[in-house]
Amino acid sequence: FHLKHGTTSIVPTVSAGEFYTMKKAVVNIDAAKKSGKVKGNILGAHLEGPYLSPKQAGAQCPSFITPPIKGDYEKLIAEYGDSIVRWTYAPENDENGRFCKYLTEHNIIASAGHTDAKYENVALAIENGCNLITHLYSCTSTVTRNHGFRSLGVIESAYLRDELYVEIIADGKHLPPELIKMIIKIK
């Protein structure tokens, strides 16, 4: 279907679920990638979770959202790291940026998404190799106010920090055309 419409390469997304189920999806993507039977090019998997923010779950099932679990992600990357090209996570739940650093050390794109992060969380993520925001404005935090003091969220951090690339859902439903124009103008 994708090839028929001009898409030559894809990165199938695996939504947050039980870690075993997510691993099984990566195994299947890896097998399809290596089979030679797929028309087009599977670059690898995009894991969207389970290390997300419950406050920004969106279409992700909140009961599967967890903080990064070191043994789980290390084992999965050791076995199938060459078939994982991107992992979306919430930087505010990544203690000292360990998970993000581990991803980038293994040539996996660390992308902040489904996140309630503040600027300091995003800055730490950037220090550890994060350079992408998953679907800006969709399940990404914005300015918050605490006793009159305002803190930047992910959206403002994305505009402020040139190191960050952003993606958007430009399907005509998630974002109005004017917002898409603004994102393009600013970024």
Coordinates of N, CA and C in Angstrom, one line a residue:
F1 N 0.8 -1.2 0.0 CA 0.0 0.0 0.0 C 0.9 1.3 0.0
H2 N 1.8 1.3 0.9 CA 2.7 2.5 1.0 C 3.5 2.7 -0.2
L3 N 4.1 1.6 -0.7 CA 4.9 1.7 -1.9 C 4.1 2.1 -3.1
K4 N 2.9 1.6 -3.2 CA 2.0 2.0 -4.3 C 1.8 3.5 -4.4
H5 N 1.8 4.1 -3.2 CA 1.5 5.6 -3.1 C 2.8 6.4 -3.0
G6 N 4.0 5.8 -3.3 CA 5.2 6.5 -3.4 C 6.1 6.5 -2.2
T7 N 5.7 5.8 -1.1 CA 6.6 5.7 0.1 C 7.5 4.5 -0.1
T8 N 8.8 4.8 -0.2 CA 9.8 3.7 -0.5 C 10.4 3.1 0.8
S9 N 10.4 3.9 1.9 CA 10.9 3.4 3.1 C 10.0 3.8 4.3
I10 N 9.8 2.8 5.2 CA 8.9 3.0 6.4 C 9.6 2.6 7.7
V11 N 9.1 3.2 8.7 CA 9.5 2.9 10.1 C 8.3 2.5 10.9
P12 N 7.9 1.3 10.9 CA 6.6 0.9 11.6 C 6.7 1.3 13.1
T13 N 5.6 1.9 13.6 CA 5.5 2.3 15.0 C 4.8 1.3 15.8
V14 N 5.4 1.0 17.0 CA 4.9 0.1 18.0 C 4.4 0.9 19.1
S15 N 3.1 0.9 19.4 CA 2.5 1.6 20.5 C 2.8 1.0 21.8
A16 N 2.7 1.8 22.9 CA 2.9 1.3 24.3 C 2.0 0.1 24.6
G17 N 2.6 -0.9 25.1 CA 1.9 -2.1 25.5 C 2.7 -2.8 26.5
E18 N 2.3 -4.1 26.8 CA 3.2 -4.9 27.7 C 4.5 -5.0 27.0
F19 N 5.6 -4.9 27.8 CA 6.9 -4.9 27.2 C 7.2 -6.1 26.3
Y20 N 6.7 -7.3 26.8 CA 6.8 -8.5 26.0 C 6.1 -8.4 24.6
T21 N 5.0 -7.8 24.6 CA 4.2 -7.6 23.3 C 5.0 -6.6 22.4
M22 N 5.6 -5.6 23.0 CA 6.3 -4.6 22.2 C 7.6 -5.3 21.6
K23 N 8.2 -6.1 22.4 CA 9.4 -6.9 22.0 C 9.0 -7.8 20.8
K24 N 7.9 -8.5 21.0 CA 7.4 -9.4 19.9 C 7.2 -8.6 18.6
A25 N 6.7 -7.4 18.7 CA 6.5 -6.6 17.5 C 7.8 -6.2 16.9
V26 N 8.8 -5.9 17.7 CA 10.2 -5.6 17.2 C 10.8 -6.9 16.5
V27 N 10.6 -8.0 17.1 CA 11.0 -9.3 16.5 C 10.4 -9.5 15.1
N28 N 9.1 -9.2 15.0 CA 8.4 -9.4 13.7 C 8.9 -8.3 12.7
I29 N 9.1 -7.1 13.1 CA 9.6 -6.1 12.2 C 11.0 -6.5 11.7
D30 N 11.8 -7.0 12.7 CA 13.2 -7.4 12.3 C 13.1 -8.6 11.3
A31 N 12.2 -9.5 11.5 CA 12.1 -10.6 10.5 C 11.6 -10.2 9.2
A32 N 10.7 -9.2 9.1 CA 10.2 -8.7 7.9 C 11.3 -7.9 7.2
K33 N 12.0 -7.1 7.9 CA 13.1 -6.3 7.4 C 14.2 -7.2 6.7
K34 N 14.5 -8.4 7.3 CA 15.5 -9.3 6.8 C 15.0 -10.3 5.9
S35 N 13.7 -10.4 5.7 CA 13.2 -11.5 4.9 C 13.4 -11.3 3.4
G36 N 13.5 -10.1 2.9 CA 13.6 -9.9 1.5 C 12.3 -10.0 0.8
K37 N 11.2 -10.3 1.5 CA 9.9 -10.4 0.9 C 9.1 -9.1 0.8
V38 N 9.5 -8.2 1.6 CA 8.8 -6.9 1.7 C 9.2 -6.0 0.5
K39 N 8.2 -5.5 -0.2 CA 8.4 -4.6 -1.2 C 8.6 -3.2 -0.6
G40 N 9.7 -2.5 -0.8 CA 10.0 -1.3 -0.2 C 11.0 -1.6 0.9
N41 N 11.3 -0.6 1.7 CA 12.4 -0.7 2.6 C 11.9 -0.5 4.1
I42 N 12.0 -1.5 4.9 CA 11.7 -1.2 6.4 C 13.1 -0.8 7.0
L43 N 13.1 0.4 7.5 CA 14.3 0.9 8.1 C 14.5 0.3 9.5
G44 N 13.4 0.0 10.2 CA 13.5 -0.6 11.5 C 12.2 -0.1 12.3
A45 N 12.2 -0.4 13.5 CA 11.0 -0.1 14.4 C 11.1 1.3 15.0
H46 N 10.0 1.9 15.3 CA 9.9 3.1 16.1 C 9.0 2.7 17.3
L47 N 9.7 2.6 18.5 CA 8.9 2.3 19.7 C 8.4 3.6 20.3
E48 N 7.1 3.7 20.4 CA 6.4 4.8 21.0 C 5.9 4.4 22.4
G49 N 6.9 4.4 23.3 CA 6.6 4.0 24.7 C 7.4 2.7 25.0
P50 N 7.2 2.1 26.1 CA 6.2 2.5 27.1 C 6.6 3.5 28.1
Y51 N 7.8 4.1 27.9 CA 8.3 5.1 28.8 C 7.8 6.5 28.5
L52 N 6.6 6.7 28.7 CA 5.9 8.0 28.4 C 5.3 8.6 29.7
S53 N 4.7 9.7 29.5 CA 4.0 10.4 30.6 C 2.5 10.0 30.6
P54 N 2.0 9.6 31.8 CA 0.6 9.3 31.8 C -0.3 10.5 31.6
K55 N 0.2 11.7 31.9 CA -0.5 12.9 31.8 C -0.6 13.3 30.3
Q56 N 0.2 12.8 29.4 CA 0.2 13.1 28.0 C 0.0 11.8 27.2
A57 N -0.8 10.9 27.7 CA -0.9 9.5 27.1 C -1.5 9.6 25.7
G58 N -2.5 10.5 25.5 CA -3.1 10.6 24.2 C -3.8 9.3 23.9
A59 N -3.5 8.7 22.7 CA -4.1 7.4 22.3 C -3.3 6.2 22.9
Q60 N -2.3 6.5 23.6 CA -1.6 5.3 24.3 C -2.3 4.9 25.5
C61 N -2.3 3.6 25.8 CA -3.0 3.0 26.9 C -2.2 3.4 28.2
P62 N -2.8 4.2 29.1 CA -2.1 4.6 30.3 C -1.6 3.4 31.2
S63 N -2.3 2.3 31.2 CA -2.0 1.2 32.1 C -0.6 0.5 31.7
F64 N -0.1 0.8 30.4 CA 1.1 0.2 30.0 C 2.3 1.2 30.2
I65 N 2.0 2.4 30.6 CA 3.1 3.4 30.7 C 3.9 3.2 31.9
T66 N 5.2 3.2 31.8 CA 6.1 3.0 32.9 C 7.3 3.9 32.7
P67 N 8.1 4.1 33.8 CA 9.4 4.8 33.6 C 10.4 3.8 33.0
P68 N 11.5 4.3 32.4 CA 12.4 3.3 31.8 C 12.9 2.2 32.8
I69 N 12.9 1.0 32.3 CA 13.3 -0.1 33.1 C 14.6 -0.7 32.5
K70 N 15.7 -0.4 33.2 CA 17.0 -0.7 32.6 C 17.2 -2.1 32.0
G71 N 16.9 -3.1 32.8 CA 17.2 -4.4 32.3 C 16.4 -4.7 31.0
D72 N 15.1 -4.3 30.9 CA 14.3 -4.5 29.8 C 14.8 -3.9 28.5
Y73 N 15.1 -2.6 28.5 CA 15.5 -1.9 27.3 C 16.9 -2.4 26.9
E74 N 17.8 -2.6 27.9 CA 19.2 -3.1 27.5 C 19.1 -4.4 26.8
K75 N 18.3 -5.3 27.3 CA 18.3 -6.7 26.7 C 17.7 -6.6 25.3
L76 N 16.6 -5.8 25.2 CA 16.0 -5.6 23.8 C 17.0 -5.0 22.8
I77 N 17.7 -4.0 23.2 CA 18.6 -3.4 22.4 C 19.8 -4.3 22.1
A78 N 20.2 -5.1 23.0 CA 21.3 -6.0 22.8 C 20.9 -7.1 21.7
E79 N 19.7 -7.5 21.7 CA 19.2 -8.5 20.8 C 18.8 -7.9 19.5
Y80 N 18.1 -6.8 19.5 CA 17.5 -6.2 18.3 C 17.8 -4.8 18.0
G81 N 18.8 -4.2 18.6 CA 19.1 -2.8 18.4 C 19.3 -2.4 17.0
D82 N 19.8 -3.3 16.1 CA 20.0 -2.9 14.7 C 18.6 -2.8 14.0
S83 N 17.5 -3.2 14.6 CA 16.2 -3.1 14.0 C 15.3 -2.1 14.8
I84 N 15.9 -1.3 15.7 CA 15.2 -0.2 16.3 C 15.9 1.0 15.9
V85 N 15.2 1.9 15.2 CA 15.8 3.1 14.7 C 15.4 4.3 15.5
R86 N 14.3 4.2 16.3 CA 13.8 5.4 17.0 C 13.0 4.9 18.2
W87 N 13.1 5.7 19.3 CA 12.4 5.4 20.5 C 11.8 6.7 21.1
T88 N 10.5 6.8 21.2 CA 9.9 8.0 21.8 C 9.7 7.7 23.3
Y89 N 10.1 8.7 24.1 CA 10.0 8.6 25.5 C 9.8 9.9 26.1
A90 N 9.4 10.0 27.4 CA 9.2 11.2 28.2 C 10.5 11.5 29.0
P91 N 11.2 12.6 28.6 CA 12.5 12.9 29.3 C 12.3 13.1 30.8
E92 N 11.2 13.6 31.3 CA 11.0 13.9 32.7 C 11.1 12.6 33.5
N93 N 10.9 11.5 32.9 CA 10.9 10.2 33.7 C 12.2 9.5 33.5
D94 N 13.2 10.1 32.8 CA 14.5 9.5 32.5 C 15.5 10.0 33.5
E95 N 15.7 9.3 34.6 CA 16.6 9.8 35.7 C 18.0 10.0 35.1
N96 N 18.5 11.2 35.3 CA 19.8 11.6 34.8 C 20.1 11.4 33.4
G97 N 19.0 11.2 32.6 CA 19.2 11.0 31.1 C 19.8 9.7 30.7
R98 N 19.8 8.7 31.6 CA 20.5 7.4 31.3 C 19.9 6.7 30.1
F99 N 18.6 6.7 30.1 CA 18.0 5.9 29.0 C 18.3 6.6 27.6
C100 N 18.1 7.9 27.6 CA 18.4 8.7 26.3 C 19.9 8.4 25.9
K101 N 20.8 8.5 26.8 CA 22.2 8.3 26.5 C 22.4 6.9 26.0
Y102 N 21.8 5.9 26.6 CA 21.9 4.5 26.2 C 21.4 4.4 24.7
L103 N 20.3 5.0 24.4 CA 19.8 4.9 23.0 C 20.8 5.5 22.1
T104 N 21.3 6.7 22.3 CA 22.1 7.4 21.4 C 23.5 6.6 21.2
E105 N 23.9 6.0 22.3 CA 25.2 5.2 22.3 C 25.0 4.0 21.4
H106 N 23.8 3.6 21.2 CA 23.5 2.4 20.3 C 22.8 2.8 19.0
N107 N 23.1 4.1 18.6 CA 22.6 4.6 17.3 C 21.1 4.5 17.1
I108 N 20.4 4.7 18.2 CA 18.9 4.8 18.1 C 18.5 6.2 18.4
I109 N 17.6 6.8 17.5 CA 17.2 8.1 17.7 C 16.3 8.2 18.9
A110 N 16.7 9.1 19.8 CA 15.9 9.4 21.0 C 15.0 10.6 20.7
S111 N 13.7 10.3 20.8 CA 12.7 11.4 20.5 C 11.8 11.6 21.7
A112 N 11.7 12.9 22.1 CA 10.8 13.2 23.2 C 9.4 13.3 22.7
G113 N 8.5 12.6 23.3 CA 7.1 12.6 22.9 C 6.2 12.1 24.0
H114 N 4.9 12.3 23.9 CA 4.0 11.9 25.0 C 4.6 12.3 26.3
T115 N 5.0 13.6 26.4 CA 5.8 14.1 27.5 C 5.2 15.3 28.1
D116 N 5.4 15.4 29.4 CA 5.0 16.6 30.2 C 6.2 17.4 30.7
A117 N 7.3 17.2 30.0 CA 8.6 17.8 30.4 C 8.6 19.3 30.4
K118 N 9.5 19.8 31.3 CA 9.8 21.2 31.3 C 11.1 21.4 30.6
Y119 N 11.5 22.7 30.5 CA 12.7 23.0 29.8 C 13.9 22.3 30.3
E120 N 14.1 22.2 31.6 CA 15.3 21.6 32.2 C 15.4 20.1 31.8
N121 N 14.2 19.4 31.7 CA 14.2 18.0 31.3 C 14.6 17.9 29.8
V122 N 14.1 18.8 29.0 CA 14.5 18.8 27.6 C 16.0 19.1 27.4
A123 N 16.5 20.1 28.2 CA 17.9 20.5 28.1 C 18.8 19.3 28.4
L124 N 18.4 18.5 29.5 CA 19.2 17.3 29.9 C 19.1 16.3 28.8
A125 N 17.9 16.1 28.2 CA 17.8 15.1 27.1 C 18.7 15.5 25.9
I126 N 18.7 16.8 25.6 CA 19.6 17.2 24.5 C 21.0 16.9 24.8
E127 N 21.5 17.2 26.1 CA 22.8 16.9 26.5 C 23.2 15.4 26.3
N128 N 22.2 14.6 26.4 CA 22.4 13.1 26.3 C 22.0 12.6 24.9
G129 N 21.8 13.5 23.9 CA 21.7 13.0 22.5 C 20.3 13.1 21.9
C130 N 19.3 13.5 22.7 CA 17.9 13.6 22.1 C 18.0 14.8 21.1
N131 N 17.4 14.6 19.9 CA 17.4 15.7 18.9 C 16.1 15.7 18.1
L132 N 15.0 15.1 18.6 CA 13.8 15.1 17.9 C 12.6 15.1 18.9
I133 N 11.5 15.8 18.4 CA 10.3 15.8 19.2 C 9.2 15.1 18.3
T134 N 8.6 14.1 18.9 CA 7.6 13.3 18.3 C 6.3 14.1 18.3
H135 N 5.7 14.2 17.2 CA 4.4 15.0 16.9 C 4.2 16.2 17.8
L136 N 4.9 17.3 17.5 CA 4.8 18.5 18.2 C 3.4 19.0 18.3
Y137 N 3.0 19.4 19.5 CA 1.6 19.9 19.8 C 0.6 18.7 20.1
S138 N 1.0 17.5 19.8 CA 0.1 16.4 20.1 C 0.8 15.7 21.2
C139 N 0.2 15.8 22.4 CA 0.8 15.2 23.6 C 2.2 15.7 24.0
T140 N 2.4 17.0 23.8 CA 3.6 17.6 24.2 C 3.3 18.8 25.1
S141 N 4.0 19.0 26.2 CA 3.7 20.0 27.2 C 3.9 21.4 26.6
T142 N 3.3 22.4 27.3 CA 3.5 23.8 26.9 C 3.7 24.6 28.2
V143 N 3.8 25.9 28.2 CA 4.0 26.7 29.3 C 3.1 26.4 30.5
T144 N 3.7 26.3 31.7 CA 2.9 26.1 32.9 C 3.2 27.3 33.8
R145 N 2.4 27.5 34.8 CA 2.6 28.6 35.7 C 2.5 28.1 37.1
N146 N 3.5 28.4 37.9 CA 3.6 28.0 39.3 C 3.8 29.3 40.1
H147 N 2.8 29.8 40.8 CA 2.9 31.0 41.7 C 3.4 32.2 40.9
G148 N 2.9 32.3 39.6 CA 3.3 33.5 38.8 C 4.5 33.2 38.0
F149 N 5.3 32.2 38.3 CA 6.5 32.0 37.5 C 6.2 31.0 36.4
R150 N 6.6 31.3 35.2 CA 6.2 30.4 34.0 C 7.4 29.6 33.7
S151 N 7.1 28.3 33.3 CA 8.2 27.4 32.9 C 7.9 26.9 31.5
L152 N 8.9 26.9 30.7 CA 8.7 26.4 29.3 C 8.4 24.9 29.3
G153 N 7.6 24.5 28.3 CA 7.3 23.1 28.1 C 8.1 22.6 26.9
V154 N 7.7 21.5 26.4 CA 8.4 20.9 25.2 C 8.2 21.8 24.0
I155 N 7.0 22.3 23.8 CA 6.7 23.1 22.6 C 7.7 24.3 22.5
E156 N 7.8 25.0 23.6 CA 8.6 26.2 23.6 C 10.1 25.8 23.6
S157 N 10.5 24.7 24.2 CA 11.9 24.2 24.1 C 12.2 23.9 22.7
A158 N 11.3 23.3 22.0 CA 11.5 22.9 20.6 C 11.8 24.2 19.7
Y159 N 11.2 25.3 20.0 CA 11.4 26.5 19.2 C 12.7 27.1 19.7
L160 N 13.0 27.1 21.0 CA 14.2 27.7 21.5 C 15.5 27.0 21.1
R161 N 15.5 25.7 21.1 CA 16.7 24.9 20.9 C 16.8 24.5 19.5
D162 N 17.8 25.0 18.8 CA 18.0 24.7 17.4 C 18.5 23.2 17.2
E163 N 19.0 22.6 18.2 CA 19.4 21.2 18.1 C 18.3 20.2 17.8
L164 N 17.0 20.7 18.1 CA 15.9 19.8 18.1 C 15.2 19.9 16.7
Y165 N 14.9 18.8 16.1 CA 14.1 18.7 15.0 C 12.7 18.4 15.5
V166 N 11.6 18.7 14.7 CA 10.3 18.4 15.2 C 9.6 17.7 14.0
E167 N 8.6 16.8 14.4 CA 7.7 16.2 13.4 C 6.3 16.6 13.9
I168 N 5.4 16.6 12.9 CA 4.0 17.0 13.2 C 3.1 16.0 12.5
I169 N 1.9 15.9 13.0 CA 0.9 15.1 12.3 C 0.2 16.0 11.4
A170 N 0.5 16.0 10.1 CA -0.1 16.9 9.2 C -1.1 16.2 8.3
D171 N -2.1 15.7 9.0 CA -3.2 14.9 8.4 C -4.4 15.7 8.1
G172 N -4.4 17.0 8.5 CA -5.6 17.9 8.3 C -6.6 17.7 9.4
K173 N -6.3 16.9 10.4 CA -7.2 16.7 11.6 C -6.5 17.1 12.9
H174 N -5.2 16.8 13.1 CA -4.6 17.0 14.4 C -4.2 18.5 14.6
L175 N -3.8 19.2 13.5 CA -3.3 20.6 13.6 C -4.0 21.4 12.5
P176 N -4.4 22.6 12.8 CA -5.0 23.4 11.8 C -3.9 24.0 10.9
P177 N -4.3 24.3 9.6 CA -3.2 24.8 8.7 C -2.4 26.0 9.2
E178 N -3.0 26.9 9.9 CA -2.3 28.1 10.4 C -1.2 27.7 11.4
L179 N -1.5 26.6 12.2 CA -0.5 26.2 13.2 C 0.6 25.5 12.5
I180 N 0.3 24.8 11.4 CA 1.4 24.1 10.7 C 2.3 25.2 10.0
K181 N 1.7 26.3 9.5 CA 2.4 27.3 8.9 C 3.3 28.0 9.9
M182 N 2.8 28.2 11.2 CA 3.6 28.8 12.2 C 4.8 27.9 12.6
I183 N 4.6 26.6 12.7 CA 5.7 25.7 13.0 C 6.8 25.8 11.9
I184 N 6.4 25.8 10.7 CA 7.3 25.9 9.6 C 8.1 27.2 9.6
K185 N 7.4 28.3 9.9 CA 8.0 29.6 9.9 C 9.0 29.7 11.1
I186 N 8.7 29.2 12.2 CA 9.6 29.3 13.4 C 10.7 28.3 13.3
K187 N 10.4 27.1 13.0 CA 11.5 26.1 13.0 C 12.3 26.1 11.7

